[in-house]
mmCIF file of C-alpha atoms and ligand atoms in Angstrom:
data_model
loop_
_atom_site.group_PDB
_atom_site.id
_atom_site.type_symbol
_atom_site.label_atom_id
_atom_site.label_comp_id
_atom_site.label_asym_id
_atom_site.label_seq_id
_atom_site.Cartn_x
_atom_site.Cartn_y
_atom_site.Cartn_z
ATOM 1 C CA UNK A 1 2.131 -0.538 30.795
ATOM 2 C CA UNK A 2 1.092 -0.656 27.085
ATOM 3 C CA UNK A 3 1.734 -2.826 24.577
ATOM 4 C CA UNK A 4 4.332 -2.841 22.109
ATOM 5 C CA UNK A 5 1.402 -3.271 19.743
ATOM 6 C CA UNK A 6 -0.829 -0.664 20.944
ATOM 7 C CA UNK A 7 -2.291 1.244 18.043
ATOM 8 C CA UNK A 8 -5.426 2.854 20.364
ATOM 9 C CA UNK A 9 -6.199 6.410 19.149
ATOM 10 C CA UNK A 10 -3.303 6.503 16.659
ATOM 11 C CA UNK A 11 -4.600 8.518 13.163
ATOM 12 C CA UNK A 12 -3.891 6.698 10.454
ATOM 13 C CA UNK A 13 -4.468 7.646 7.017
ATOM 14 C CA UNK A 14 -4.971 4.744 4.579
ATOM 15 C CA UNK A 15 -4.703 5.596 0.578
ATOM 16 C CA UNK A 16 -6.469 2.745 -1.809
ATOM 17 C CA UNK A 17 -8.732 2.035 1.431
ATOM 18 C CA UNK A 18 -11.590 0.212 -0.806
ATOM 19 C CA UNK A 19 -9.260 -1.943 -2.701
ATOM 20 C CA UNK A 20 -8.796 -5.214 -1.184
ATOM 21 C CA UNK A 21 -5.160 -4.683 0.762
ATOM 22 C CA UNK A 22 -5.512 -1.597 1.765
ATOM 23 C CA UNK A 23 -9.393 -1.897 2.561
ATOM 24 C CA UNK A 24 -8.432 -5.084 4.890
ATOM 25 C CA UNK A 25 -5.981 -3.436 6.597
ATOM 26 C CA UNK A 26 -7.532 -0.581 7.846
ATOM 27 C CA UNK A 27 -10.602 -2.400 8.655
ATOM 28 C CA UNK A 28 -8.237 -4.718 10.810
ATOM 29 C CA UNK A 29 -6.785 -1.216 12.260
ATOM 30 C CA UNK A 30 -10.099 0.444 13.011
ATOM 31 C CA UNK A 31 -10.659 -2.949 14.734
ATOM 32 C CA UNK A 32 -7.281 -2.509 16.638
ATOM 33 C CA UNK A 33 -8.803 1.186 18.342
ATOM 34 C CA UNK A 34 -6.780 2.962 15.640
ATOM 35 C CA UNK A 35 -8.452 6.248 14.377
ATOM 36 C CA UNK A 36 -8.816 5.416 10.585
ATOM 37 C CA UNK A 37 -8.858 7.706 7.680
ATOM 38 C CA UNK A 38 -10.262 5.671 4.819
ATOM 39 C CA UNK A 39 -9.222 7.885 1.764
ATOM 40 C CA UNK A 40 -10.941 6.517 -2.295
ATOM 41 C CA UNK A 41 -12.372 7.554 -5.328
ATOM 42 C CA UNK A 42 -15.426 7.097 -4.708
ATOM 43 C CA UNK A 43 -18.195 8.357 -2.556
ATOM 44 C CA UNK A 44 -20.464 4.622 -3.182
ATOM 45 C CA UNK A 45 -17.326 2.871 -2.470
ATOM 46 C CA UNK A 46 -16.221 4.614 0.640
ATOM 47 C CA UNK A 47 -19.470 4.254 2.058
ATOM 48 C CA UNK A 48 -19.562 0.414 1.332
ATOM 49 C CA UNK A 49 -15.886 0.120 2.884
ATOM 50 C CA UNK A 50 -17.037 2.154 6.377
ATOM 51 C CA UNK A 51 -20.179 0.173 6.942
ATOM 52 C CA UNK A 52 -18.058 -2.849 5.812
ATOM 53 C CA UNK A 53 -15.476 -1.185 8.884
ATOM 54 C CA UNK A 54 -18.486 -0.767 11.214
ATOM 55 C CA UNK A 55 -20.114 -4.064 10.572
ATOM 56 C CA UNK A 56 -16.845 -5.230 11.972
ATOM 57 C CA UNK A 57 -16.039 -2.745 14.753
ATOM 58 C CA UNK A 58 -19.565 -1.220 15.837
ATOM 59 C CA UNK A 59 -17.721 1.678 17.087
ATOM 60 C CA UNK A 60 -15.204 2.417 15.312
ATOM 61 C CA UNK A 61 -13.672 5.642 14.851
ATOM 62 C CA UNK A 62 -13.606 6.179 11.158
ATOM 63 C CA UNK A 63 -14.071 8.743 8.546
ATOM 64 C CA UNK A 64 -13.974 8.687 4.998
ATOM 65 C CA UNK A 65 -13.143 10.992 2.559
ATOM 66 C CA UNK A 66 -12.667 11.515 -1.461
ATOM 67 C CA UNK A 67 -9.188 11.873 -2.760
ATOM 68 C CA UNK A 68 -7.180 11.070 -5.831
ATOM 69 C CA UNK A 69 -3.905 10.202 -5.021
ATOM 70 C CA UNK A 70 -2.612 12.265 -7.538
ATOM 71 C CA UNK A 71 -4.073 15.850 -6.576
ATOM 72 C CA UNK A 72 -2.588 17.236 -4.365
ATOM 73 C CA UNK A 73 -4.895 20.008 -3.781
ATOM 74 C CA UNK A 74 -7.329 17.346 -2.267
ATOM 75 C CA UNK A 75 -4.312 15.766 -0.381
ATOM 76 C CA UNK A 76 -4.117 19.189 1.259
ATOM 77 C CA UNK A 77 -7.982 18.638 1.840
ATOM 78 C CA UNK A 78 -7.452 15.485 3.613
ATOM 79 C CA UNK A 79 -4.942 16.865 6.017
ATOM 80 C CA UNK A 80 -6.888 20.108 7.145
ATOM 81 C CA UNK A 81 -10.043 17.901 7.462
ATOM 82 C CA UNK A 82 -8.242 15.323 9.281
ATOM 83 C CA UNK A 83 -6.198 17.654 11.575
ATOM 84 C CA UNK A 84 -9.656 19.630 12.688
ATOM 85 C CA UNK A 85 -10.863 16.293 13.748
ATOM 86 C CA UNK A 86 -8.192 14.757 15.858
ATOM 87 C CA UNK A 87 -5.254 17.201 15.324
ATOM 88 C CA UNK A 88 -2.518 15.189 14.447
ATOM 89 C CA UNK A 89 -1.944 12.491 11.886
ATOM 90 C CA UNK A 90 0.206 9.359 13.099
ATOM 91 C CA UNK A 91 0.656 6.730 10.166
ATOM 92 C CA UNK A 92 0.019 6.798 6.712
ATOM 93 C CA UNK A 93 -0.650 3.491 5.059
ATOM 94 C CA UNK A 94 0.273 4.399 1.165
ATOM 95 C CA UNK A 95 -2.262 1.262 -0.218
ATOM 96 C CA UNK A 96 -3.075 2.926 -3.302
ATOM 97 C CA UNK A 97 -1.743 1.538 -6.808
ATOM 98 C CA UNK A 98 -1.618 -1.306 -9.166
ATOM 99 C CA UNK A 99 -0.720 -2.132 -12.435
ATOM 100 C CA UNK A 100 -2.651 -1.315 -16.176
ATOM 101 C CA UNK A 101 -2.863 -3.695 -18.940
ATOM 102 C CA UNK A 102 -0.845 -0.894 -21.927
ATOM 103 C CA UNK A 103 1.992 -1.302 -19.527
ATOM 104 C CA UNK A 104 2.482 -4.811 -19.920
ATOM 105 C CA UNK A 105 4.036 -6.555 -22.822
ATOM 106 C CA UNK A 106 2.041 -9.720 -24.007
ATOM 107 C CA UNK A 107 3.569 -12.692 -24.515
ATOM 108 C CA UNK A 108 2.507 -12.034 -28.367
ATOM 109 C CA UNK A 109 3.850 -8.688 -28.464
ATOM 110 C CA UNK A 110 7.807 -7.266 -27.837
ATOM 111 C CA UNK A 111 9.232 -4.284 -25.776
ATOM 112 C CA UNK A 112 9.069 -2.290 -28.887
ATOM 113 C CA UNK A 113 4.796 -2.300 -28.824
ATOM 114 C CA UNK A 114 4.937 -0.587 -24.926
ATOM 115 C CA UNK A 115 2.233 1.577 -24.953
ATOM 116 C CA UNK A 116 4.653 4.233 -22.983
ATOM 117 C CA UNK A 117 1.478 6.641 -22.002
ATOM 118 C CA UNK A 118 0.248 4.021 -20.192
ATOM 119 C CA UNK A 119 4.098 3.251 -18.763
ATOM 120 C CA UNK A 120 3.990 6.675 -17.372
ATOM 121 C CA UNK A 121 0.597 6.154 -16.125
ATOM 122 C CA UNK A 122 1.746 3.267 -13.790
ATOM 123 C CA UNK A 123 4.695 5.432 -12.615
ATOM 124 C CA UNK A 124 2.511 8.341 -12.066
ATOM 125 C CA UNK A 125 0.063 5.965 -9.883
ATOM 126 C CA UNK A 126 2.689 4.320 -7.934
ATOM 127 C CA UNK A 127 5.577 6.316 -7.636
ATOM 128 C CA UNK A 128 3.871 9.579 -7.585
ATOM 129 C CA UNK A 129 0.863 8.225 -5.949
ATOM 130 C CA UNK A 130 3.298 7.337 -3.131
ATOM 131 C CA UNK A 131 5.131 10.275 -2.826
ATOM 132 C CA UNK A 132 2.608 13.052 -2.893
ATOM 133 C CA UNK A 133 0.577 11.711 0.140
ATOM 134 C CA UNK A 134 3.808 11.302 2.156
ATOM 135 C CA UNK A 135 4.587 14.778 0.914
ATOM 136 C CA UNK A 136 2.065 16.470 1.969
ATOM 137 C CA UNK A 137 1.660 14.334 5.423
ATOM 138 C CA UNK A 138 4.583 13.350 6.338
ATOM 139 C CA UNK A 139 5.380 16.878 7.849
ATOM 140 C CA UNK A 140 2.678 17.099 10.386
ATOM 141 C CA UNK A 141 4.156 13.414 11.742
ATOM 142 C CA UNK A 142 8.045 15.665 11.662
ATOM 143 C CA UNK A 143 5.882 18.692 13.467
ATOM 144 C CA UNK A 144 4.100 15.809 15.840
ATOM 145 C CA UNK A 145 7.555 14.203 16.903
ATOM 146 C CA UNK A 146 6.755 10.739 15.319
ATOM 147 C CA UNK A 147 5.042 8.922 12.920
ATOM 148 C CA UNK A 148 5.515 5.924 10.815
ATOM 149 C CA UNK A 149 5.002 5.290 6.869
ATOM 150 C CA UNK A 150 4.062 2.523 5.075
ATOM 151 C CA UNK A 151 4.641 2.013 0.837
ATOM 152 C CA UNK A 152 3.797 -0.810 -1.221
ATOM 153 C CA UNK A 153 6.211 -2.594 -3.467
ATOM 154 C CA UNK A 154 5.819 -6.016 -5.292
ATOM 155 C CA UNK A 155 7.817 -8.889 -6.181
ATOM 156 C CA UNK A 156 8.273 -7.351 -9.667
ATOM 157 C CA UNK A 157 11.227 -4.726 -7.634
ATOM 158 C CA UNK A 158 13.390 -7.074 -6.549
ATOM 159 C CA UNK A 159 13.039 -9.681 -9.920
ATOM 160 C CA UNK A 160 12.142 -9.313 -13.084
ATOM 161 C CA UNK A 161 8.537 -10.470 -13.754
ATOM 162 C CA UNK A 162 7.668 -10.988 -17.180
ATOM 163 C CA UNK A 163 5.344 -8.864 -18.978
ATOM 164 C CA UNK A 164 4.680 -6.277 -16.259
ATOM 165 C CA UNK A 165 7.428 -3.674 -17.017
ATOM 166 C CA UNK A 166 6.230 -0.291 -15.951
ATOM 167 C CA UNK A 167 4.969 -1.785 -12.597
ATOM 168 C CA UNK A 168 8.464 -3.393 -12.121
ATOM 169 C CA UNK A 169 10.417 -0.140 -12.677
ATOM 170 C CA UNK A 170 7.244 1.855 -10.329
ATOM 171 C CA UNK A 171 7.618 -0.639 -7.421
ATOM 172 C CA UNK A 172 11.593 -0.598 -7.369
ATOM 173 C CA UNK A 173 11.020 3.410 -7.675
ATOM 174 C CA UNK A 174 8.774 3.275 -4.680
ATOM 175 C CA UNK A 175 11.568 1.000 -3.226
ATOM 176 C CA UNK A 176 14.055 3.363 -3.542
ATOM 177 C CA UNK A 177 11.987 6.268 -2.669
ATOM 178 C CA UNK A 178 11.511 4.399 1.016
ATOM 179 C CA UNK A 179 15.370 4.174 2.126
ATOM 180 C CA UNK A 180 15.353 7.886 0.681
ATOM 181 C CA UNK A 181 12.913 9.281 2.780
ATOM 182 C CA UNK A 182 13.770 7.237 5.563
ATOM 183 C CA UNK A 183 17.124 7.940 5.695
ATOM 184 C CA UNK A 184 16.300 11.841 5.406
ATOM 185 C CA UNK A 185 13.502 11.719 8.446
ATOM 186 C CA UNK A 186 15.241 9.631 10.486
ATOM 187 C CA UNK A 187 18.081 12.593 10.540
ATOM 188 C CA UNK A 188 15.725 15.041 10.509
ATOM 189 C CA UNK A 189 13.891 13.704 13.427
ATOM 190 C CA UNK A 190 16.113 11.733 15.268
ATOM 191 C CA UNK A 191 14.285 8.382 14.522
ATOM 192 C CA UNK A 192 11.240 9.381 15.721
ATOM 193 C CA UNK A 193 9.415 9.276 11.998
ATOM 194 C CA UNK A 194 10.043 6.087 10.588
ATOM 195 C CA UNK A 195 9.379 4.895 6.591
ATOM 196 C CA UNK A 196 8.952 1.296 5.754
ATOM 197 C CA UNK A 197 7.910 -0.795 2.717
ATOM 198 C CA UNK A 198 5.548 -4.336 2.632
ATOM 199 C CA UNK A 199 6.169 -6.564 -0.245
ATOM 200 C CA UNK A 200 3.404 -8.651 -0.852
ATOM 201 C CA UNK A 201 3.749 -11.507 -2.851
ATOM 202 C CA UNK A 202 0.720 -13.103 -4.951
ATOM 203 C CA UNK A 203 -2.632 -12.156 -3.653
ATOM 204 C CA UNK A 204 -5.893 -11.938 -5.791
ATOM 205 C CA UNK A 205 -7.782 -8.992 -6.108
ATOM 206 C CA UNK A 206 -9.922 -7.412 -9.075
ATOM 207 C CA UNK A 207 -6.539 -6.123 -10.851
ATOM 208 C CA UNK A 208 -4.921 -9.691 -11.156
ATOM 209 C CA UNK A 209 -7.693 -11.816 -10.865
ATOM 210 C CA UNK A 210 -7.774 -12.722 -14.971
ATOM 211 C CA UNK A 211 -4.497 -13.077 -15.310
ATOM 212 C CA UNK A 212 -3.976 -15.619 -12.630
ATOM 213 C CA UNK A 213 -7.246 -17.726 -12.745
ATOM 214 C CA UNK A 214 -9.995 -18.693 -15.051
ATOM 215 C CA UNK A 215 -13.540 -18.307 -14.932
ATOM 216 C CA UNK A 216 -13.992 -21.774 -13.224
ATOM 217 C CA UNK A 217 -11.419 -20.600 -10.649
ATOM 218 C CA UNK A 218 -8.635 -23.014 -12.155
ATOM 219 C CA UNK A 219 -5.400 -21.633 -12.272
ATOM 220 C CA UNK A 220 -4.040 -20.062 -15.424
ATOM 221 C CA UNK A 221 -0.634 -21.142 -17.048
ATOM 222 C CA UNK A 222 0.780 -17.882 -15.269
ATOM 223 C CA UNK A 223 -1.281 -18.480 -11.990
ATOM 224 C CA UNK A 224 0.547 -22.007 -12.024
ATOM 225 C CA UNK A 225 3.649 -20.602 -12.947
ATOM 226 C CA UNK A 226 3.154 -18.161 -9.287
ATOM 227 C CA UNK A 227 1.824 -20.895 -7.389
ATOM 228 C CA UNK A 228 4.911 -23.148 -8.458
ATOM 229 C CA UNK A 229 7.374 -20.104 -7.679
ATOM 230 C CA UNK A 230 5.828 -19.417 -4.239
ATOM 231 C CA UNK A 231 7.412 -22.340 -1.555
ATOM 232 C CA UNK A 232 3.568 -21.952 0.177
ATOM 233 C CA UNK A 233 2.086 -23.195 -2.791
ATOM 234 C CA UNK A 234 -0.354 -21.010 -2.583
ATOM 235 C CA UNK A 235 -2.004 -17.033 -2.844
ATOM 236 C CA UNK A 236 -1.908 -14.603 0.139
ATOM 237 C CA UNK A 237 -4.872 -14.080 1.574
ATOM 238 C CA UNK A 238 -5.704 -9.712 2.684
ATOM 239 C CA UNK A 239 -5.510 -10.785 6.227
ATOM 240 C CA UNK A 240 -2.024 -12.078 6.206
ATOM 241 C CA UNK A 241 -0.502 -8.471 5.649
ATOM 242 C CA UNK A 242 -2.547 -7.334 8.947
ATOM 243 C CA UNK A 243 0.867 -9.018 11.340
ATOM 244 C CA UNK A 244 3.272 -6.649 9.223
ATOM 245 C CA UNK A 245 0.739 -3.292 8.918
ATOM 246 C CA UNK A 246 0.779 -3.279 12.722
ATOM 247 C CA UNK A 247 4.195 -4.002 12.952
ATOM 248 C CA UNK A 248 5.897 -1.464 11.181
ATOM 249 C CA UNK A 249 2.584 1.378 12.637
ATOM 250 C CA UNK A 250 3.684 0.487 15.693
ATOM 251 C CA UNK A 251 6.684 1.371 18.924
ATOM 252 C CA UNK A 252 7.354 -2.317 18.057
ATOM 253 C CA UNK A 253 9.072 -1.419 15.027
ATOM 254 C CA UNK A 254 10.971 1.615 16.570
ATOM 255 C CA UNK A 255 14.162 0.875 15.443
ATOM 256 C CA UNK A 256 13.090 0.017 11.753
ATOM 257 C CA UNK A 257 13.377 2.415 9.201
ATOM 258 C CA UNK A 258 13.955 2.306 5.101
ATOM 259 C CA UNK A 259 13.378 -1.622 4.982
ATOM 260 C CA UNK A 260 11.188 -3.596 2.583
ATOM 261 C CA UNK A 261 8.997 -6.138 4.414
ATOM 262 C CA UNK A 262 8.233 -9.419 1.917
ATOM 263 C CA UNK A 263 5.037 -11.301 2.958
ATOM 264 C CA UNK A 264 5.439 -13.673 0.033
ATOM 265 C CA UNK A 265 5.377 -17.142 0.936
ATOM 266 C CA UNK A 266 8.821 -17.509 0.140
ATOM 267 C CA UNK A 267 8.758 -16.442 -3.332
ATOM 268 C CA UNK A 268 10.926 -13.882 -3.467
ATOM 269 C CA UNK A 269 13.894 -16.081 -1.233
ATOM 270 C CA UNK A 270 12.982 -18.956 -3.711
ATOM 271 C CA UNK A 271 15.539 -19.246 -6.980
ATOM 272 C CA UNK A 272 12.754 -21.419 -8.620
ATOM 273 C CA UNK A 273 15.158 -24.702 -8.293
HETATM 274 N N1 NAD B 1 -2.701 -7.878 -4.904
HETATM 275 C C1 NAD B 1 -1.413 -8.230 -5.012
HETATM 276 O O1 NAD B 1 -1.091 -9.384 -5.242
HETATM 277 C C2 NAD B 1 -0.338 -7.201 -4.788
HETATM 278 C C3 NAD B 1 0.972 -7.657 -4.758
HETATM 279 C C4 NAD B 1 2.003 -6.754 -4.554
HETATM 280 C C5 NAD B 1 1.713 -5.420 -4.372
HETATM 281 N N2 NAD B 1 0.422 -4.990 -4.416
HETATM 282 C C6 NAD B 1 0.213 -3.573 -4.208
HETATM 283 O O2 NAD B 1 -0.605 -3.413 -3.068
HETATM 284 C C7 NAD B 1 -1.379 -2.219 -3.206
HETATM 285 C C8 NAD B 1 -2.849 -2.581 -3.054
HETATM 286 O O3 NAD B 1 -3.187 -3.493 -4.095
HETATM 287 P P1 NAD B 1 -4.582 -4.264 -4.187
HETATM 288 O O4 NAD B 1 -4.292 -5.616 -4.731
HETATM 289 O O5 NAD B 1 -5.325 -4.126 -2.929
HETATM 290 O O6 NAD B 1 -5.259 -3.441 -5.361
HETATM 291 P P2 NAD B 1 -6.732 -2.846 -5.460
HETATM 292 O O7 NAD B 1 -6.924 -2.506 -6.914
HETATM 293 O O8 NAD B 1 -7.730 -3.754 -4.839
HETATM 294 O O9 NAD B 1 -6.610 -1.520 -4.611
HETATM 295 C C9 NAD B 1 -5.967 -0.379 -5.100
HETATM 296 C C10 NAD B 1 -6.833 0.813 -4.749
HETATM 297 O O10 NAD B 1 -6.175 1.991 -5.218
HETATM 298 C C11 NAD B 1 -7.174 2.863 -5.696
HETATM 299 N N3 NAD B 1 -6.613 3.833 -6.629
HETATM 300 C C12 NAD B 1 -6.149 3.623 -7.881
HETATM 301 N N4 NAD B 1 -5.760 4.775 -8.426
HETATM 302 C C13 NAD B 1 -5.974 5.742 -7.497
HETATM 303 C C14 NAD B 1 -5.761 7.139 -7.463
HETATM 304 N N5 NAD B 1 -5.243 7.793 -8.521
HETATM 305 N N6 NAD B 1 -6.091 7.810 -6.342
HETATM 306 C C15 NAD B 1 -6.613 7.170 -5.274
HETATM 307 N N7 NAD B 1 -6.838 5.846 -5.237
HETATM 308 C C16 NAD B 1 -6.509 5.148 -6.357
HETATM 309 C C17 NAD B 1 -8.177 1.946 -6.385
HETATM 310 O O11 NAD B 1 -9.431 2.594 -6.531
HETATM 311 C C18 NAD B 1 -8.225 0.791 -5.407
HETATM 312 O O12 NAD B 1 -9.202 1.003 -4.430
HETATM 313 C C19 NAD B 1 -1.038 -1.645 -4.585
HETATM 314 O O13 NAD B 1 0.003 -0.716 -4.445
HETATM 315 C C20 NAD B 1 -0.517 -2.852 -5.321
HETATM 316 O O14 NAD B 1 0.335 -2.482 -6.371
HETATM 317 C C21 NAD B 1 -0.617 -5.853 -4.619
#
């Protein structure tokens, strides 16, 4: 009998697959026999994240291809390229987002100085960035009888998080836009394509890395400020989202739809007294 768990031959297409979540994840899913579509930017970047996905899982089934997020005539790309190859797409892990410095406010600055292009530029990343892929692949999952979704929200949705207010209002947008869709393909499919949403707490990566440490790798007053707010006392690390990715790709999550998944350390449970 298989496994809960088993992800073998399952087509998964991963947005933001050579940033550090996202790129972790589907290595760790190529490693699990899952048929990965590693989607970036980048042609040198893509190629470093497959041979970084075959140095780990010789064979591997893998392909990698160039799309922005935002364009949805490459989107449309993806999904003919994809279906030619293995002719149906099962999961789709939305990884693809972040935060930009003009849609913070400094601790210097006030509301009123909100750059609010660059506000619209985080909602355009995450919100839109979210809902495009699922909009134009989430119907071949409806036409395939299943599939399962996964969006990326932050501690900034639930809580306010000072400074970072257009990634606060993207993520709870993205938060809201996963019980919508979920609600609407679990009727329209009779639970058989599922949405979800992880909510990581502090890891570093290249977006947050300044802001939380110094060159020297001590903590900054705001990277102390995290560390003292998270009960583990300490960053995630890219591997400890792998447990929830195949959770919520897999039958094992077949009753879960529209929920948000914290992998936090506690921080978002933690009231800070
Ligand atoms: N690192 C954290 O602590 C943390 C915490 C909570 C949520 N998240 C979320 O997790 C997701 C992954 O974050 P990460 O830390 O791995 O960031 P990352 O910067 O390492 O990865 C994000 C990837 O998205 C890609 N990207 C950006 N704009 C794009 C576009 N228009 N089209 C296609 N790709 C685009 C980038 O090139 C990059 O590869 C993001 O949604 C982020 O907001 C991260």
């Amino acid at each position: 009998m298989k496994s809960l768990f088993d992800l073998t031959d399952r087509v998964i297409v991963v947005t933001g697959a050579t940033g550090a979540l996202a790129g972790s994840a589907a290595n760790y899913l190529a490693a699990q026999n899952a048929r990965v579509v590693y989607l970036g930017r980048s042609q040198e970047k893509l190629d470093a994240a497959l041979s970084g996905c075959r140095a780990q899982t010789p064979d591997a089934e893998c392909l990698g291809i160039i799309a922005d997020v935002l364009d949805r005539p490459a989107l449309e790309r993806v999904r003919d390229q994809v279906l030619q190859k293995w002719r149906r797409i099962d999961g789709l892990l939305n990884g693809a987002g972040g935060n930009m410095p003009g849609a913070t406010v400094p601790p210097e600055k006030s509301f009123s100085d909100l750059d609010f292009d660059s506000f619209q530029q985080v909602i355009d990343l995450n919100l839109h960035g979210t809902v495009l892929p699922s909009l134009v692949l989430a119907p071949l999952m409806v036409e395939g009888g299943s599939g399962s979704i996964i969006n990326f929200s932050s501690v900034s949705a639930p809580q306010a998080v000072t400074r970072v207010v257009g990634y606060s209002a993207a993520k709870s947008a993205v938060e809201s836009f996963t019980r919508w869709l979920a609600v609407d393909m679990a009727r329209r499919t009779g639970g058989k394509v599922r949405v979800n949403a992880l909510l990581p707490g502090f890891f570093i990566g290249e977006q947050n890395r300044r802001l939380l440490t110094n060159q020297d790798g001590s903590l900054t007053e705001r990277g102390q400020l995290v560390i003292q707010n998270t009960p583990f006392g300490r960053f995630g690390e890219a591997d400890e989202l792998h447990g929830a990715v195949h959770y919520l790709l897999s039958n094992a999550s077949k009753f879960a739809t529209g929920t948000t998944m914290p992998v936090d350390g506690g921080f978002v449970a933690y009231s800070g007294v």
